């Protein structure tokens, strides 16, 4: 659960830095090191939907990161998020 909270904080911080309001959905890709982390995030997807507002959410051990994606990381998972088309 701690990883989930840290992920939500990181996404909200990046959205703030990018000037992207929480009301605007963004495409999110979460790269995890193992299936255990993927399972935690998938089991708590309702929280991610509510607090991160993704338009599309991918959780996997391998993700194809778009060229203009903004990203953040910490010891557990790594995630990237591509902002709406008007941002890129």
mmCIF file of N, CA, C and O in Angstrom, residues 4 8 33 40 59 75 80 88:
data_model
loop_
_atom_site.group_PDB
_atom_site.id
_atom_site.type_symbol
_atom_site.label_atom_id
_atom_site.label_comp_id
_atom_site.label_asym_id
_atom_site.label_seq_id
_atom_site.Cartn_x
_atom_site.Cartn_y
_atom_site.Cartn_z
ATOM 1 N N UNK A 4 1.705 2.282 -3.468
ATOM 2 C CA UNK A 4 0.549 2.898 -4.121
ATOM 3 C C UNK A 4 0.443 4.378 -3.736
ATOM 4 O O UNK A 4 0.258 5.241 -4.600
ATOM 5 N N UNK A 8 0.851 7.639 -6.284
ATOM 6 C CA UNK A 8 -0.162 8.690 -6.408
ATOM 7 C C UNK A 8 0.449 10.058 -6.130
ATOM 8 O O UNK A 8 0.213 11.015 -6.865
ATOM 9 N N UNK A 33 8.957 -3.614 -11.515
ATOM 10 C CA UNK A 33 10.073 -4.561 -11.571
ATOM 11 C C UNK A 33 9.614 -6.014 -11.573
ATOM 12 O O UNK A 33 10.338 -6.883 -12.053
ATOM 13 N N UNK A 40 -0.337 -5.553 -7.083
ATOM 14 C CA UNK A 40 -0.771 -4.562 -6.091
ATOM 15 C C UNK A 40 -1.457 -3.390 -6.787
ATOM 16 O O UNK A 40 -2.533 -2.946 -6.376
ATOM 17 N N UNK A 59 -0.079 -1.135 -16.822
ATOM 18 C CA UNK A 59 0.794 -1.562 -15.725
ATOM 19 C C UNK A 59 1.497 -2.826 -16.207
ATOM 20 O O UNK A 59 0.852 -3.846 -16.444
ATOM 21 N N UNK A 75 12.347 3.696 -5.445
ATOM 22 C CA UNK A 75 12.897 2.342 -5.355
ATOM 23 C C UNK A 75 12.023 1.207 -5.869
ATOM 24 O O UNK A 75 12.537 0.264 -6.433
ATOM 25 N N UNK A 80 5.680 6.148 -16.046
ATOM 26 C CA UNK A 80 5.741 7.269 -16.969
ATOM 27 C C UNK A 80 4.310 7.671 -17.266
ATOM 28 O O UNK A 80 3.393 6.880 -17.143
ATOM 29 N N UNK A 88 1.823 18.006 -25.550
ATOM 30 C CA UNK A 88 3.003 17.600 -26.311
ATOM 31 C C UNK A 88 3.134 18.357 -27.606
ATOM 32 O O UNK A 88 2.269 19.018 -28.056
#
